[in-house]
Structures are given as C-alpha cells and as structure tokens.
Amino acid sequence: NNLIRPSLEYYEFTNITYEQLSGEITPDDWYIETMKNISNDLCERSNNLQNELTTPENISNDYLFYSTGLNLTQNADSALSEQDYYSAASFCFGAAGKFSYLLLKNENMTNETTNKINEINNSIELVRERVNNINLQTITDIQTYVIVNERLKEAENTLTLVNDAYNEYLNMTLSLDSNLTNDTKQQLEQVHAAILQKLAYSIERLNSAVAW
C-alpha cells in the first residue's frame, strides 16, 4: 500500500501542497538491458587496461592508484553478481580512469601530451558528428542522444582544462629551465601527474559516451 505524503519543501516556497507518491521505482526493461550492456563494455575495457599494466611497487604512489583500481574492480564484480548494472558501470569507469592514468604515465607522456590532447579532441568531434547524424525516432533514441552528448561535453570540458593546464605547465618548465632544483622538479612532476589524471578522465568519459 503506497503512502501519499505532501511535499513540504515545495509548499514552503509556493504555499501549494502537492501530494507525492512514495514507493519503489521500477526501471524500464530498456534501461536495465542498456545498463547491462554498458557495464559489460566498461568492465571489459577496465580489465583490458589492467592487463596492460605491470603491478607497481607497493611503496610507490602509482601503487595507490593501482590498488584503488583493483578495489573498484572487485566492487564492480559484486555489483554485477547482484545485477546492479548502474553501480557496476560506475565502478568500472572509475577503475578504468586509474589504470588509464598509469598507462599514460608509463608511456612517458611528458613530450607527447599535446599530441594526445589533439588525438582525444579529434575523437570527440568524430563521435559527436556520428551522433548528430543519427535519425532520432523514439523517446529512447532521444534519451540516449542526451546522455551521450552530456558525456561528450564533459570529456570536452575536461580536455579544455587539461590543455590550459598543460600550456601553463610548459611555460613553467621554460621559465625555470635554468634553475631546476630537485624540489622544483618534484613539484613539476606532480603537476604533470595531475594533468595526466585529468586527461585519463577525459579519455574514459569519451569511452563511456561511445559505450552508450
């Protein structure tokens, strides 16, 4: 027996009382099946990225990212066993971000970050062009279109921040080139690591858009 209760918060602003149904929300079959496929895609990507990595030394900062990725993967496995596909997708997205960052770092991206930024930006534009050319015929099509575009926009916005931060990083390295102390080098390495983390996030957000 669903209970009906007034929305007190809305009444405080409008002096109008609206009744609100309480009860369990049952997702559409379309949503369940879609999230199942997406979670499978994202978890497969996360596993593939992990397989490309060598386990870092457990005393390194990289190990923290690696172990966090493993924990997220385990959480995803638990969620999948309970058919909680949304949570599984979220966990695998997070794990992929950790593993993707470590792979970027292992590729020694110090001199290749600009090329990687341009590559991801081009990929975003290609996916957006493909999505915009789809003939939307159903409500489901429209829902998917909105979700994909939200993820593309987030990937694009993050990439813009990465590009700006990397240009600032390059200016810093040029201005300090003649006076690089060990402490300064360590600080610059930390800045570049933060940039790569954001770059990895943009990559994985783009990948989630593709999965949708």
Tab-separated table of C-alpha atoms in Angstrom:
chain	number	residue	atom	x	y	z
A	1	ASN	CA	0.000	0.000	0.000
A	2	ASN	CA	1.771	3.131	-1.221
A	3	LEU	CA	1.531	6.061	1.143
A	4	ILE	CA	0.795	9.574	-0.056
A	5	ARG	CA	2.611	12.384	1.686
A	6	PRO	CA	2.724	16.128	0.966
A	7	SER	CA	5.845	17.748	-0.426
A	8	LEU	CA	6.572	20.113	2.451
A	9	GLU	CA	9.625	21.649	0.811
A	10	TYR	CA	7.616	22.715	-2.235
A	11	TYR	CA	4.869	24.125	-0.009
A	12	GLU	CA	7.379	26.393	1.795
A	13	PHE	CA	8.124	28.164	-1.487
A	14	THR	CA	4.717	28.152	-3.186
A	15	ASN	CA	2.055	27.737	-0.462
A	16	ILE	CA	0.689	24.988	-2.686
A	17	THR	CA	0.506	21.424	-1.422
A	18	TYR	CA	1.270	18.691	-3.920
A	19	GLU	CA	0.841	15.081	-2.992
A	20	GLN	CA	3.784	12.821	-3.653
A	21	LEU	CA	3.627	9.070	-4.062
A	22	SER	CA	6.144	7.070	-2.095
A	23	GLY	CA	7.176	3.631	-3.202
A	24	GLU	CA	9.751	1.685	-5.109
A	25	ILE	CA	10.619	2.853	-8.620
A	26	THR	CA	10.917	0.034	-11.145
A	27	PRO	CA	13.335	0.784	-14.018
A	28	ASP	CA	12.210	0.167	-17.588
A	29	ASP	CA	13.354	-3.051	-19.257
A	30	TRP	CA	15.145	-0.879	-21.826
A	31	TYR	CA	17.151	0.825	-19.111
A	32	ILE	CA	18.098	-2.440	-17.405
A	33	GLU	CA	19.245	-4.049	-20.653
A	34	THR	CA	21.111	-0.904	-21.717
A	35	MET	CA	22.942	-0.605	-18.391
A	36	LYS	CA	23.805	-4.305	-18.543
A	37	ASN	CA	25.467	-3.865	-21.938
A	38	ILE	CA	27.211	-0.653	-20.888
A	39	SER	CA	28.521	-2.160	-17.667
A	40	ASN	CA	29.860	-5.129	-19.634
A	41	ASP	CA	31.609	-2.800	-22.099
A	42	LEU	CA	33.125	-0.572	-19.410
A	43	CYS	CA	34.222	-3.503	-17.266
A	44	GLU	CA	35.783	-5.225	-20.255
A	45	ARG	CA	37.736	-2.053	-21.030
A	46	SER	CA	38.841	-1.725	-17.414
A	47	ASN	CA	40.056	-5.324	-17.383
A	48	ASN	CA	41.929	-4.834	-20.657
A	49	LEU	CA	43.669	-1.723	-19.323
A	50	GLN	CA	44.615	-3.560	-16.147
A	51	ASN	CA	46.080	-6.432	-18.171
A	52	GLU	CA	48.365	-3.976	-19.964
A	53	LEU	CA	49.892	-2.869	-16.667
A	54	THR	CA	52.662	-4.333	-14.587
A	55	THR	CA	51.905	-4.200	-10.889
A	56	PRO	CA	53.743	-1.164	-9.453
A	57	GLU	CA	55.929	-1.476	-6.384
A	58	ASN	CA	53.756	-1.296	-3.290
A	59	ILE	CA	55.816	1.566	-1.874
A	60	SER	CA	55.186	3.834	-4.855
A	61	ASN	CA	52.452	6.426	-5.409
A	62	ASP	CA	51.451	4.503	-8.509
A	63	TYR	CA	50.520	1.519	-6.369
A	64	LEU	CA	47.848	3.605	-4.646
A	65	PHE	CA	46.143	4.221	-7.995
A	66	TYR	CA	46.591	0.589	-8.981
A	67	SER	CA	45.177	-0.806	-5.739
A	68	THR	CA	42.263	1.644	-5.897
A	69	GLY	CA	41.538	0.390	-9.407
A	70	LEU	CA	41.596	-3.205	-8.151
A	71	ASN	CA	39.213	-2.377	-5.324
A	72	LEU	CA	36.825	-0.687	-7.746
A	73	THR	CA	37.016	-3.752	-9.995
A	74	GLN	CA	36.094	-6.003	-7.083
A	75	ASN	CA	33.186	-3.727	-6.226
A	76	ALA	CA	32.064	-3.939	-9.849
A	77	ASP	CA	32.156	-7.739	-9.741
A	78	SER	CA	29.974	-7.705	-6.631
A	79	ALA	CA	27.531	-5.275	-8.241
A	80	LEU	CA	27.327	-7.419	-11.395
A	81	SER	CA	26.564	-10.515	-9.320
A	82	GLU	CA	23.623	-8.614	-7.837
A	83	GLN	CA	22.556	-7.329	-11.268
A	84	ASP	CA	23.212	-3.772	-10.126
A	85	TYR	CA	24.429	-2.716	-13.547
A	86	TYR	CA	24.494	1.030	-12.932
A	87	SER	CA	26.816	0.654	-9.936
A	88	ALA	CA	28.974	-1.848	-11.829
A	89	ALA	CA	29.359	0.597	-14.722
A	90	SER	CA	30.285	3.378	-12.313
A	91	PHE	CA	32.874	1.235	-10.542
A	92	CYS	CA	34.436	0.077	-13.808
A	93	PHE	CA	34.522	3.636	-15.126
A	94	GLY	CA	36.435	4.660	-12.004
A	95	ALA	CA	38.818	1.713	-12.279
A	96	ALA	CA	39.485	2.450	-15.946
A	97	GLY	CA	40.389	6.026	-15.022
A	98	LYS	CA	43.034	4.785	-12.571
A	99	PHE	CA	44.511	2.250	-14.983
A	100	SER	CA	44.373	4.670	-17.920
A	101	TYR	CA	46.334	7.245	-15.934
A	102	LEU	CA	49.038	4.703	-15.093
A	103	LEU	CA	49.326	3.687	-18.740
A	104	LEU	CA	49.677	7.321	-19.807
A	105	LYS	CA	52.356	7.820	-17.186
A	106	ASN	CA	54.189	4.677	-18.288
A	107	GLU	CA	54.165	5.955	-21.865
A	108	ASN	CA	56.327	8.878	-20.709
A	109	MET	CA	53.853	11.475	-21.923
A	110	THR	CA	55.996	14.456	-20.922
A	111	ASN	CA	56.725	15.336	-24.543
A	112	GLU	CA	53.652	13.743	-26.109
A	113	THR	CA	50.826	15.240	-24.073
A	114	THR	CA	49.918	17.813	-26.738
A	115	ASN	CA	49.595	15.101	-29.380
A	116	LYS	CA	47.415	13.038	-27.051
A	117	ILE	CA	45.184	16.031	-26.301
A	118	ASN	CA	44.720	16.662	-30.032
A	119	GLU	CA	44.015	12.982	-30.637
A	120	ILE	CA	41.292	12.848	-27.998
A	121	ASN	CA	39.794	16.130	-29.191
A	122	ASN	CA	39.559	14.753	-32.728
A	123	SER	CA	37.914	11.589	-31.399
A	124	ILE	CA	35.333	13.644	-29.523
A	125	GLU	CA	34.462	15.545	-32.692
A	126	LEU	CA	34.156	12.337	-34.708
A	127	VAL	CA	31.814	10.768	-32.160
A	128	ARG	CA	29.746	13.970	-31.927
A	129	GLU	CA	29.415	14.105	-35.720
A	130	ARG	CA	28.320	10.486	-35.790
A	131	VAL	CA	25.745	11.053	-33.046
A	132	ASN	CA	24.352	14.176	-34.680
A	133	ASN	CA	23.773	12.263	-37.900
A	134	ILE	CA	21.604	9.634	-36.199
A	135	ASN	CA	17.925	9.789	-37.080
A	136	LEU	CA	16.081	10.056	-33.752
A	137	GLN	CA	12.775	8.218	-33.980
A	138	THR	CA	11.821	7.152	-30.447
A	139	ILE	CA	11.908	8.527	-26.913
A	140	THR	CA	14.646	6.002	-26.200
A	141	ASP	CA	16.699	7.441	-29.060
A	142	ILE	CA	16.310	10.938	-27.608
A	143	GLN	CA	17.244	9.776	-24.107
A	144	THR	CA	20.365	8.105	-25.407
A	145	TYR	CA	21.249	11.144	-27.513
A	146	VAL	CA	21.062	13.415	-24.458
A	147	ILE	CA	23.132	11.042	-22.312
A	148	VAL	CA	25.832	10.661	-24.970
A	149	ASN	CA	26.066	14.400	-25.551
A	150	GLU	CA	26.359	15.052	-21.827
A	151	ARG	CA	29.328	12.702	-21.642
A	152	LEU	CA	30.918	14.171	-24.743
A	153	LYS	CA	30.539	17.669	-23.309
A	154	GLU	CA	32.106	16.584	-20.029
A	155	ALA	CA	35.003	14.950	-21.867
A	156	GLU	CA	35.448	18.096	-23.963
A	157	ASN	CA	35.316	20.458	-20.968
A	158	THR	CA	37.830	18.349	-19.067
A	159	LEU	CA	40.092	18.251	-22.088
A	160	THR	CA	39.963	22.056	-22.323
A	161	LEU	CA	41.099	22.266	-18.702
A	162	VAL	CA	43.865	19.774	-19.457
A	163	ASN	CA	45.051	21.789	-22.437
A	164	ASP	CA	45.124	25.048	-20.462
A	165	ALA	CA	46.919	23.412	-17.537
A	166	TYR	CA	49.452	21.774	-19.834
A	167	ASN	CA	50.262	25.054	-21.580
A	168	GLU	CA	50.797	26.626	-18.179
A	169	TYR	CA	52.973	23.686	-17.209
A	170	LEU	CA	55.106	24.176	-20.340
A	171	ASN	CA	55.535	27.866	-19.544
A	172	MET	CA	56.619	26.949	-16.040
A	173	THR	CA	59.218	24.489	-17.280
A	174	LEU	CA	60.607	27.038	-19.750
A	175	SER	CA	60.847	29.811	-17.163
A	176	LEU	CA	62.515	27.515	-14.640
A	177	ASP	CA	64.706	25.645	-17.094
A	178	SER	CA	67.908	27.303	-15.929
A	179	ASN	CA	67.115	26.930	-12.232
A	180	LEU	CA	65.619	23.496	-11.688
A	181	THR	CA	66.243	22.263	-8.171
A	182	ASN	CA	65.256	18.790	-7.046
A	183	ASP	CA	62.274	20.218	-5.189
A	184	THR	CA	61.182	22.136	-8.277
A	185	LYS	CA	61.497	19.037	-10.443
A	186	GLN	CA	59.365	17.094	-7.991
A	187	GLN	CA	56.720	19.818	-7.990
A	188	LEU	CA	56.632	19.873	-11.784
A	189	GLU	CA	56.289	16.097	-11.854
A	190	GLN	CA	53.330	16.353	-9.511
A	191	VAL	CA	51.718	18.998	-11.708
A	192	HIS	CA	52.175	16.849	-14.795
A	193	ALA	CA	50.798	13.806	-12.979
A	194	ALA	CA	47.653	15.778	-12.102
A	195	ILE	CA	47.313	16.783	-15.755
A	196	LEU	CA	47.573	13.149	-16.856
A	197	GLN	CA	44.926	12.141	-14.330
A	198	LYS	CA	42.520	14.646	-15.851
A	199	LEU	CA	43.496	13.518	-19.334
A	200	ALA	CA	42.736	9.917	-18.367
A	201	TYR	CA	39.345	11.033	-17.054
A	202	SER	CA	38.564	12.742	-20.347
A	203	ILE	CA	39.560	9.625	-22.269
A	204	GLU	CA	37.360	7.386	-20.167
A	205	ARG	CA	34.434	9.805	-20.261
A	206	LEU	CA	34.700	9.736	-24.055
A	207	ASN	CA	34.763	5.955	-23.919
A	208	SER	CA	31.614	5.924	-21.766
A	209	ALA	CA	29.898	8.061	-24.405
A	210	VAL	CA	30.884	5.524	-27.043
A	211	ALA	CA	29.550	2.716	-24.843
A	212	TRP	CA	26.146	4.424	-24.718
